Amino acid sequence: MNLQQLEYIVALDIHRNHVKAAEHCHVTQPTLSMMVKKLEAELGVKIFDKSQPLKPTASGELIISRARQILQEIRNLKDFIKNEKESLEGEFRLGVIPTLAPYLLPRFLNEFLEKNPGTSFTVIELQTDDIIRYLKTNRLDLAILVTPIDDKEIREIPVFYEPILLYTSEKLKYYQQERINLKSLTYDNLLMLEEGHCFRGQVENLCSAKGKSSHHQLNYQSGSFETLKAMVDNNYGYTLIPELSVNTKSKHVKHFLSPEPVREVSIAVHSGFAKEMLITKLRDAILKSIPSHFKKNDKQMRVRWD
């Protein structure tokens, strides 16, 4: 049994003529007649009395009535999904990683909510592993984080590519350089975020001296870019930092030689999330709020975080 067969018997009940019913369903008359016969054989009852004029049997009237109900429910379901895709209204739980939240959310969130008064967010700062788990267990509706995640249950919608910059103290050789060669990076005097932050993984993937021992007195790990920048401002070491979190006009800030390392920032949802318009509008609002050079180009190198 399939939906086409149900549509055929409803059409046949309306038109009481195989040719007209077939025309209504945009199929040939033999195809319609054959499919109705298959349905009768599967159910083990005659749906239509073949005498003229054509009419349903007593059992057929019950079957056709149920078929109408089923087809109406299918139409209702399609309308519901369409409304879900096009609707922005509702209360949503939004997860954001800590290295993005304080720098990205103030750029777009208030304006987005003002333009969409029927939409509300509960924002939760979480590290990437927790966000993935929360999306899978329906504790979050959507998230903004660094990708790729490479999880079949999670859908990633890339939004922008944020340059990764070097932030150095005046005492280091980097301070005198206009642009930095990635191969010159070492763990000596390098300040990093603590374990658990995806950005730490990106820094480790960029550092050519990964795995080698360091030769400095202070091994400082922080949960905040602001703390790392304050350490550098007070003439200790250097750190790597995403562009949104820093004043690029500062003399402490250095760009890397091309191809410039970037982190891919995406909206992530569970694969079953249906609010397509919400994703689209949220992505558009974010893109409007960030620098134009954050768009992907061939002079960038996406850095994985895992």
mmCIF file of C-alpha atoms in Angstrom:
data_model
loop_
_atom_site.group_PDB
_atom_site.id
_atom_site.type_symbol
_atom_site.label_atom_id
_atom_site.label_comp_id
_atom_site.label_asym_id
_atom_site.label_seq_id
_atom_site.Cartn_x
_atom_site.Cartn_y
_atom_site.Cartn_z
ATOM 1 C CA MET A 1 0.000 0.000 0.000
ATOM 2 C CA ASN A 2 1.234 3.483 -0.851
ATOM 3 C CA LEU A 3 -0.074 7.035 -0.933
ATOM 4 C CA GLN A 4 -0.564 6.951 -4.692
ATOM 5 C CA GLN A 5 -3.015 4.075 -4.364
ATOM 6 C CA LEU A 6 -4.962 6.005 -1.742
ATOM 7 C CA GLU A 7 -5.078 9.025 -4.045
ATOM 8 C CA TYR A 8 -6.321 6.817 -6.896
ATOM 9 C CA ILE A 9 -9.251 5.346 -4.959
ATOM 10 C CA VAL A 10 -10.289 8.795 -3.673
ATOM 11 C CA ALA A 11 -10.171 10.173 -7.228
ATOM 12 C CA LEU A 12 -12.149 7.188 -8.472
ATOM 13 C CA ASP A 13 -14.781 7.778 -5.806
ATOM 14 C CA ILE A 14 -15.044 11.447 -6.815
ATOM 15 C CA HIS A 15 -15.270 10.907 -10.578
ATOM 16 C CA ARG A 16 -16.851 7.413 -10.647
ATOM 17 C CA ASN A 17 -15.047 6.914 -13.950
ATOM 18 C CA HIS A 18 -11.628 5.328 -14.541
ATOM 19 C CA VAL A 19 -10.657 7.622 -17.417
ATOM 20 C CA LYS A 20 -11.586 10.859 -15.620
ATOM 21 C CA ALA A 21 -9.942 9.661 -12.386
ATOM 22 C CA ALA A 22 -6.758 8.820 -14.288
ATOM 23 C CA GLU A 23 -6.722 12.260 -15.922
ATOM 24 C CA HIS A 24 -7.171 13.887 -12.503
ATOM 25 C CA CYS A 25 -4.182 11.930 -11.154
ATOM 26 C CA HIS A 26 -2.087 12.530 -14.284
ATOM 27 C CA VAL A 27 -1.610 8.830 -15.019
ATOM 28 C CA THR A 28 -2.890 6.477 -17.694
ATOM 29 C CA GLN A 29 -6.169 4.663 -17.159
ATOM 30 C CA PRO A 30 -4.508 1.182 -17.236
ATOM 31 C CA THR A 31 -1.994 2.314 -14.576
ATOM 32 C CA LEU A 32 -4.736 3.565 -12.266
ATOM 33 C CA SER A 33 -6.871 0.431 -12.744
ATOM 34 C CA MET A 34 -3.874 -1.849 -12.113
ATOM 35 C CA MET A 35 -2.878 -0.018 -8.908
ATOM 36 C CA VAL A 36 -6.441 -0.145 -7.556
ATOM 37 C CA LYS A 37 -6.585 -3.893 -8.253
ATOM 38 C CA LYS A 38 -3.262 -4.382 -6.422
ATOM 39 C CA LEU A 39 -4.624 -2.517 -3.412
ATOM 40 C CA GLU A 40 -7.797 -4.634 -3.409
ATOM 41 C CA ALA A 41 -5.691 -7.778 -3.588
ATOM 42 C CA GLU A 42 -3.456 -6.615 -0.724
ATOM 43 C CA LEU A 43 -6.428 -5.745 1.496
ATOM 44 C CA GLY A 44 -8.417 -8.799 0.463
ATOM 45 C CA VAL A 45 -11.604 -6.820 -0.210
ATOM 46 C CA LYS A 46 -13.324 -5.239 -3.202
ATOM 47 C CA ILE A 47 -13.274 -1.455 -2.920
ATOM 48 C CA PHE A 48 -15.455 -0.752 -5.952
ATOM 49 C CA ASP A 49 -18.516 -2.481 -7.349
ATOM 50 C CA LYS A 50 -17.835 -2.849 -11.057
ATOM 51 C CA SER A 51 -21.509 -2.573 -11.993
ATOM 52 C CA GLN A 52 -22.642 0.587 -13.706
ATOM 53 C CA PRO A 53 -22.666 3.229 -12.473
ATOM 54 C CA LEU A 54 -19.368 2.598 -10.668
ATOM 55 C CA LYS A 55 -19.683 2.878 -6.896
ATOM 56 C CA PRO A 56 -17.826 1.802 -3.750
ATOM 57 C CA THR A 57 -18.743 -1.345 -1.892
ATOM 58 C CA ALA A 58 -19.740 -1.087 1.764
ATOM 59 C CA SER A 59 -16.166 -1.979 2.779
ATOM 60 C CA GLY A 60 -14.866 0.335 0.091
ATOM 61 C CA GLU A 61 -16.698 3.317 1.576
ATOM 62 C CA LEU A 62 -14.934 2.745 4.890
ATOM 63 C CA ILE A 63 -11.545 2.332 3.202
ATOM 64 C CA ILE A 64 -12.025 5.468 1.077
ATOM 65 C CA SER A 65 -13.065 7.432 4.161
ATOM 66 C CA ARG A 66 -9.888 6.370 5.972
ATOM 67 C CA ALA A 67 -7.837 7.132 2.850
ATOM 68 C CA ARG A 68 -9.198 10.684 2.829
ATOM 69 C CA GLN A 69 -8.231 11.100 6.475
ATOM 70 C CA ILE A 70 -4.715 9.801 5.827
ATOM 71 C CA LEU A 71 -4.201 12.043 2.804
ATOM 72 C CA GLN A 72 -5.445 15.042 4.773
ATOM 73 C CA GLU A 73 -3.001 14.247 7.574
ATOM 74 C CA ILE A 74 -0.206 14.070 5.014
ATOM 75 C CA ARG A 75 -1.201 17.493 3.683
ATOM 76 C CA ASN A 76 -1.348 18.825 7.240
ATOM 77 C CA LEU A 77 2.119 17.417 7.901
ATOM 78 C CA LYS A 78 3.515 19.042 4.756
ATOM 79 C CA ASP A 79 1.954 22.366 5.743
ATOM 80 C CA PHE A 80 3.420 22.008 9.233
ATOM 81 C CA ILE A 81 6.907 21.324 7.882
ATOM 82 C CA LYS A 82 6.610 24.243 5.467
ATOM 83 C CA ASN A 83 5.594 26.549 8.319
ATOM 84 C CA GLU A 84 8.414 25.192 10.464
ATOM 85 C CA LYS A 85 10.942 25.912 7.736
ATOM 86 C CA GLU A 86 9.643 29.422 7.127
ATOM 87 C CA SER A 87 8.943 30.414 10.719
ATOM 88 C CA LEU A 88 11.336 32.344 12.955
ATOM 89 C CA GLU A 89 9.063 32.415 15.974
ATOM 90 C CA GLY A 90 9.786 30.423 19.084
ATOM 91 C CA GLU A 91 12.093 30.030 22.060
ATOM 92 C CA PHE A 92 15.461 28.563 21.159
ATOM 93 C CA ARG A 93 18.474 27.363 23.114
ATOM 94 C CA LEU A 94 21.672 28.667 21.519
ATOM 95 C CA GLY A 95 25.078 27.292 22.452
ATOM 96 C CA VAL A 96 28.203 29.359 21.757
ATOM 97 C CA ILE A 97 31.832 28.517 22.481
ATOM 98 C CA PRO A 98 33.535 30.890 24.982
ATOM 99 C CA THR A 99 36.168 32.071 22.482
ATOM 100 C CA LEU A 100 33.379 33.433 20.244
ATOM 101 C CA ALA A 101 30.569 34.524 22.558
ATOM 102 C CA PRO A 102 31.923 37.834 23.976
ATOM 103 C CA TYR A 103 33.259 39.016 20.626
ATOM 104 C CA LEU A 104 30.591 37.892 18.155
ATOM 105 C CA LEU A 105 27.238 37.999 19.981
ATOM 106 C CA PRO A 106 27.287 41.762 20.766
ATOM 107 C CA ARG A 107 27.799 42.466 17.063
ATOM 108 C CA PHE A 108 24.486 41.050 15.860
ATOM 109 C CA LEU A 109 22.244 39.506 18.527
ATOM 110 C CA ASN A 110 20.374 42.577 19.835
ATOM 111 C CA GLU A 111 19.580 43.832 16.334
ATOM 112 C CA PHE A 112 18.476 40.353 15.245
ATOM 113 C CA LEU A 113 16.054 40.056 18.174
ATOM 114 C CA GLU A 114 14.685 43.576 17.596
ATOM 115 C CA LYS A 115 13.907 42.694 13.982
ATOM 116 C CA ASN A 116 12.346 39.376 14.993
ATOM 117 C CA PRO A 117 10.238 40.066 18.115
ATOM 118 C CA GLY A 118 8.683 36.594 18.051
ATOM 119 C CA THR A 119 12.082 34.962 18.476
ATOM 120 C CA SER A 120 13.890 34.529 21.784
ATOM 121 C CA PHE A 121 17.173 32.864 22.709
ATOM 122 C CA THR A 122 18.557 31.318 25.843
ATOM 123 C CA VAL A 123 22.315 31.595 25.261
ATOM 124 C CA ILE A 124 24.651 29.108 26.929
ATOM 125 C CA GLU A 125 28.449 29.260 26.728
ATOM 126 C CA LEU A 126 29.824 25.743 26.344
ATOM 127 C CA GLN A 127 32.964 24.118 25.054
ATOM 128 C CA THR A 128 32.727 22.254 21.757
ATOM 129 C CA ASP A 129 32.442 18.700 23.103
ATOM 130 C CA ASP A 130 29.578 19.751 25.371
ATOM 131 C CA ILE A 131 27.797 21.544 22.519
ATOM 132 C CA ILE A 132 27.944 18.438 20.343
ATOM 133 C CA ARG A 133 26.542 16.314 23.168
ATOM 134 C CA TYR A 134 23.791 18.845 23.933
ATOM 135 C CA LEU A 135 22.719 19.053 20.280
ATOM 136 C CA LYS A 136 22.458 15.269 20.097
ATOM 137 C CA THR A 137 20.399 15.046 23.292
ATOM 138 C CA ASN A 138 18.034 17.928 22.420
ATOM 139 C CA ARG A 139 19.386 20.188 25.169
ATOM 140 C CA LEU A 140 20.334 22.761 22.509
ATOM 141 C CA ASP A 141 18.504 23.764 19.341
ATOM 142 C CA LEU A 142 21.432 25.340 17.531
ATOM 143 C CA ALA A 143 24.986 26.491 18.154
ATOM 144 C CA ILE A 144 27.737 28.756 16.891
ATOM 145 C CA LEU A 145 31.141 27.118 17.020
ATOM 146 C CA VAL A 146 34.321 26.274 15.145
ATOM 147 C CA THR A 147 34.160 23.504 12.572
ATOM 148 C CA PRO A 148 34.646 20.984 11.054
ATOM 149 C CA ILE A 149 33.072 18.609 13.553
ATOM 150 C CA ASP A 150 32.699 15.672 11.159
ATOM 151 C CA ASP A 151 29.748 14.110 12.986
ATOM 152 C CA LYS A 152 26.980 12.557 10.879
ATOM 153 C CA GLU A 153 24.297 13.602 13.384
ATOM 154 C CA ILE A 154 25.311 17.263 13.273
ATOM 155 C CA ARG A 155 24.716 19.561 10.314
ATOM 156 C CA GLU A 156 27.300 22.320 9.831
ATOM 157 C CA ILE A 157 26.464 25.568 8.013
ATOM 158 C CA PRO A 158 29.731 27.526 7.512
ATOM 159 C CA VAL A 159 29.334 31.276 8.066
ATOM 160 C CA PHE A 160 32.779 32.923 8.007
ATOM 161 C CA TYR A 161 36.524 32.371 8.240
ATOM 162 C CA GLU A 162 38.151 34.350 11.039
ATOM 163 C CA PRO A 163 41.898 35.096 10.705
ATOM 164 C CA ILE A 164 44.159 33.850 13.466
ATOM 165 C CA LEU A 165 46.691 36.521 14.489
ATOM 166 C CA LEU A 166 49.815 36.696 16.620
ATOM 167 C CA TYR A 167 49.835 38.947 19.694
ATOM 168 C CA THR A 168 53.366 39.603 20.921
ATOM 169 C CA SER A 169 55.210 41.492 23.636
ATOM 170 C CA GLU A 170 57.780 44.134 22.731
ATOM 171 C CA LYS A 171 60.616 41.928 23.983
ATOM 172 C CA LEU A 172 60.226 39.240 21.332
ATOM 173 C CA LYS A 173 61.581 39.219 17.781
ATOM 174 C CA TYR A 174 58.028 39.064 16.388
ATOM 175 C CA TYR A 175 57.384 42.654 17.495
ATOM 176 C CA GLN A 176 59.770 44.021 14.858
ATOM 177 C CA GLN A 177 58.363 41.907 12.034
ATOM 178 C CA GLU A 178 55.588 43.139 9.739
ATOM 179 C CA ARG A 179 54.276 39.630 8.999
ATOM 180 C CA ILE A 180 55.087 36.371 10.712
ATOM 181 C CA ASN A 181 56.188 33.078 9.173
ATOM 182 C CA LEU A 182 54.223 30.207 10.724
ATOM 183 C CA LYS A 183 57.331 28.030 10.652
ATOM 184 C CA SER A 184 59.047 30.383 13.099
ATOM 185 C CA LEU A 185 56.589 29.612 15.910
ATOM 186 C CA THR A 186 57.820 27.650 18.917
ATOM 187 C CA TYR A 187 56.477 26.817 22.352
ATOM 188 C CA ASP A 188 59.042 29.127 23.959
ATOM 189 C CA ASN A 189 57.179 32.050 25.591
ATOM 190 C CA LEU A 190 53.883 30.848 24.084
ATOM 191 C CA LEU A 191 50.778 31.510 26.187
ATOM 192 C CA MET A 192 47.772 29.299 25.459
ATOM 193 C CA LEU A 193 44.209 28.691 26.520
ATOM 194 C CA GLU A 194 43.655 25.855 28.945
ATOM 195 C CA GLU A 195 42.754 22.326 27.862
ATOM 196 C CA GLY A 196 39.233 21.865 26.509
ATOM 197 C CA HIS A 197 39.107 24.958 24.298
ATOM 198 C CA CYS A 198 39.052 24.161 20.587
ATOM 199 C CA PHE A 199 41.273 27.181 19.921
ATOM 200 C CA ARG A 200 44.056 25.563 21.935
ATOM 201 C CA GLY A 201 43.936 22.629 19.525
ATOM 202 C CA GLN A 202 44.276 25.017 16.602
ATOM 203 C CA VAL A 203 47.293 26.688 18.187
ATOM 204 C CA GLU A 204 48.927 23.308 18.754
ATOM 205 C CA ASN A 205 48.253 22.350 15.133
ATOM 206 C CA LEU A 206 49.909 25.582 13.965
ATOM 207 C CA CYS A 207 52.971 25.400 16.170
ATOM 208 C CA SER A 208 55.823 23.693 14.277
ATOM 209 C CA ALA A 209 57.529 22.811 17.568
ATOM 210 C CA LYS A 210 54.616 20.728 18.845
ATOM 211 C CA GLY A 211 55.882 17.970 21.052
ATOM 212 C CA LYS A 212 59.225 19.644 21.776
ATOM 213 C CA SER A 213 60.080 20.819 25.270
ATOM 214 C CA SER A 214 59.871 24.529 26.003
ATOM 215 C CA HIS A 215 62.539 26.628 27.698
ATOM 216 C CA HIS A 216 60.724 29.334 29.601
ATOM 217 C CA GLN A 217 60.084 29.886 33.277
ATOM 218 C CA LEU A 218 56.316 30.349 33.108
ATOM 219 C CA ASN A 219 53.871 27.788 31.676
ATOM 220 C CA TYR A 220 50.696 29.860 31.788
ATOM 221 C CA GLN A 221 47.320 28.490 30.642
ATOM 222 C CA SER A 222 44.190 30.626 30.791
ATOM 223 C CA GLY A 223 40.510 30.331 29.988
ATOM 224 C CA SER A 224 40.369 33.893 28.668
ATOM 225 C CA PHE A 225 41.911 35.771 25.760
ATOM 226 C CA GLU A 226 41.731 38.913 27.859
ATOM 227 C CA THR A 227 44.056 37.415 30.464
ATOM 228 C CA LEU A 228 46.495 36.237 27.800
ATOM 229 C CA LYS A 229 46.538 39.700 26.187
ATOM 230 C CA ALA A 230 47.125 41.335 29.576
ATOM 231 C CA MET A 231 50.137 39.085 30.147
ATOM 232 C CA VAL A 232 51.561 40.038 26.754
ATOM 233 C CA ASP A 233 50.872 43.744 27.382
ATOM 234 C CA ASN A 234 52.996 43.399 30.494
ATOM 235 C CA ASN A 235 55.916 42.130 28.415
ATOM 236 C CA TYR A 236 55.604 38.400 28.797
ATOM 237 C CA GLY A 237 55.614 36.117 25.777
ATOM 238 C CA TYR A 238 53.224 35.890 22.887
ATOM 239 C CA THR A 239 49.938 34.228 22.084
ATOM 240 C CA LEU A 240 47.753 33.441 19.100
ATOM 241 C CA ILE A 241 44.351 35.044 19.005
ATOM 242 C CA PRO A 242 41.313 35.273 16.684
ATOM 243 C CA GLU A 243 40.813 38.635 15.003
ATOM 244 C CA LEU A 244 37.440 39.518 16.561
ATOM 245 C CA SER A 245 38.995 39.471 20.013
ATOM 246 C CA VAL A 246 41.681 42.087 19.363
ATOM 247 C CA ASN A 247 42.271 45.630 18.139
ATOM 248 C CA THR A 248 44.073 45.014 14.843
ATOM 249 C CA LYS A 249 45.611 48.506 14.923
ATOM 250 C CA SER A 250 47.669 47.590 17.989
ATOM 251 C CA LYS A 251 51.424 47.286 17.436
ATOM 252 C CA HIS A 252 51.284 44.014 19.349
ATOM 253 C CA VAL A 253 49.157 42.438 16.604
ATOM 254 C CA LYS A 254 50.841 40.703 13.672
ATOM 255 C CA HIS A 255 49.397 38.963 10.639
ATOM 256 C CA PHE A 256 50.869 35.779 9.217
ATOM 257 C CA LEU A 257 52.328 35.345 5.762
ATOM 258 C CA SER A 258 49.948 33.976 3.124
ATOM 259 C CA PRO A 259 48.182 31.594 3.278
ATOM 260 C CA GLU A 260 46.805 33.142 6.458
ATOM 261 C CA PRO A 261 45.518 30.670 9.071
ATOM 262 C CA VAL A 262 41.787 30.987 9.791
ATOM 263 C CA ARG A 263 39.194 29.258 11.904
ATOM 264 C CA GLU A 264 35.936 28.248 10.224
ATOM 265 C CA VAL A 265 32.943 29.476 12.228
ATOM 266 C CA SER A 266 29.631 27.740 11.580
ATOM 267 C CA ILE A 267 26.079 27.411 12.754
ATOM 268 C CA ALA A 268 25.475 23.829 13.839
ATOM 269 C CA VAL A 269 22.168 22.022 14.345
ATOM 270 C CA HIS A 270 21.018 18.461 14.767
ATOM 271 C CA SER A 271 20.375 16.804 11.411
ATOM 272 C CA GLY A 272 16.624 16.794 12.129
ATOM 273 C CA PHE A 273 16.326 20.530 12.812
ATOM 274 C CA ALA A 274 13.590 21.970 10.543
ATOM 275 C CA LYS A 275 13.688 25.759 11.043
ATOM 276 C CA GLU A 276 15.505 26.579 7.819
ATOM 277 C CA MET A 277 14.477 30.226 7.754
ATOM 278 C CA LEU A 278 15.890 30.748 11.247
ATOM 279 C CA ILE A 279 19.246 29.352 10.126
ATOM 280 C CA THR A 280 19.235 31.546 7.016
ATOM 281 C CA LYS A 281 18.292 34.752 8.832
ATOM 282 C CA LEU A 282 20.761 34.096 11.655
ATOM 283 C CA ARG A 283 23.561 33.458 9.175
ATOM 284 C CA ASP A 284 22.693 36.641 7.247
ATOM 285 C CA ALA A 285 22.699 38.695 10.461
ATOM 286 C CA ILE A 286 26.126 37.367 11.458
ATOM 287 C CA LEU A 287 27.602 37.999 8.013
ATOM 288 C CA LYS A 288 26.313 41.559 8.076
ATOM 289 C CA SER A 289 28.088 42.208 11.385
ATOM 290 C CA ILE A 290 31.605 41.005 10.572
ATOM 291 C CA PRO A 291 34.467 42.381 8.436
ATOM 292 C CA SER A 292 34.164 41.659 4.717
ATOM 293 C CA HIS A 293 37.564 39.940 4.526
ATOM 294 C CA PHE A 294 36.233 37.099 6.683
ATOM 295 C CA LYS A 295 34.817 35.520 3.529
ATOM 296 C CA LYS A 296 36.616 32.423 2.267
ATOM 297 C CA ASN A 297 39.397 32.910 -0.282
ATOM 298 C CA ASP A 298 42.373 31.046 -1.698
ATOM 299 C CA LYS A 299 44.834 32.993 0.472
ATOM 300 C CA GLN A 300 43.518 31.352 3.636
ATOM 301 C CA MET A 301 44.378 28.078 5.352
ATOM 302 C CA ARG A 302 41.628 26.540 7.464
ATOM 303 C CA VAL A 303 43.052 25.163 10.698
ATOM 304 C CA ARG A 304 41.416 22.147 12.310
ATOM 305 C CA TRP A 305 40.858 22.241 16.048
ATOM 306 C CA ASP A 306 40.923 18.498 16.759
#
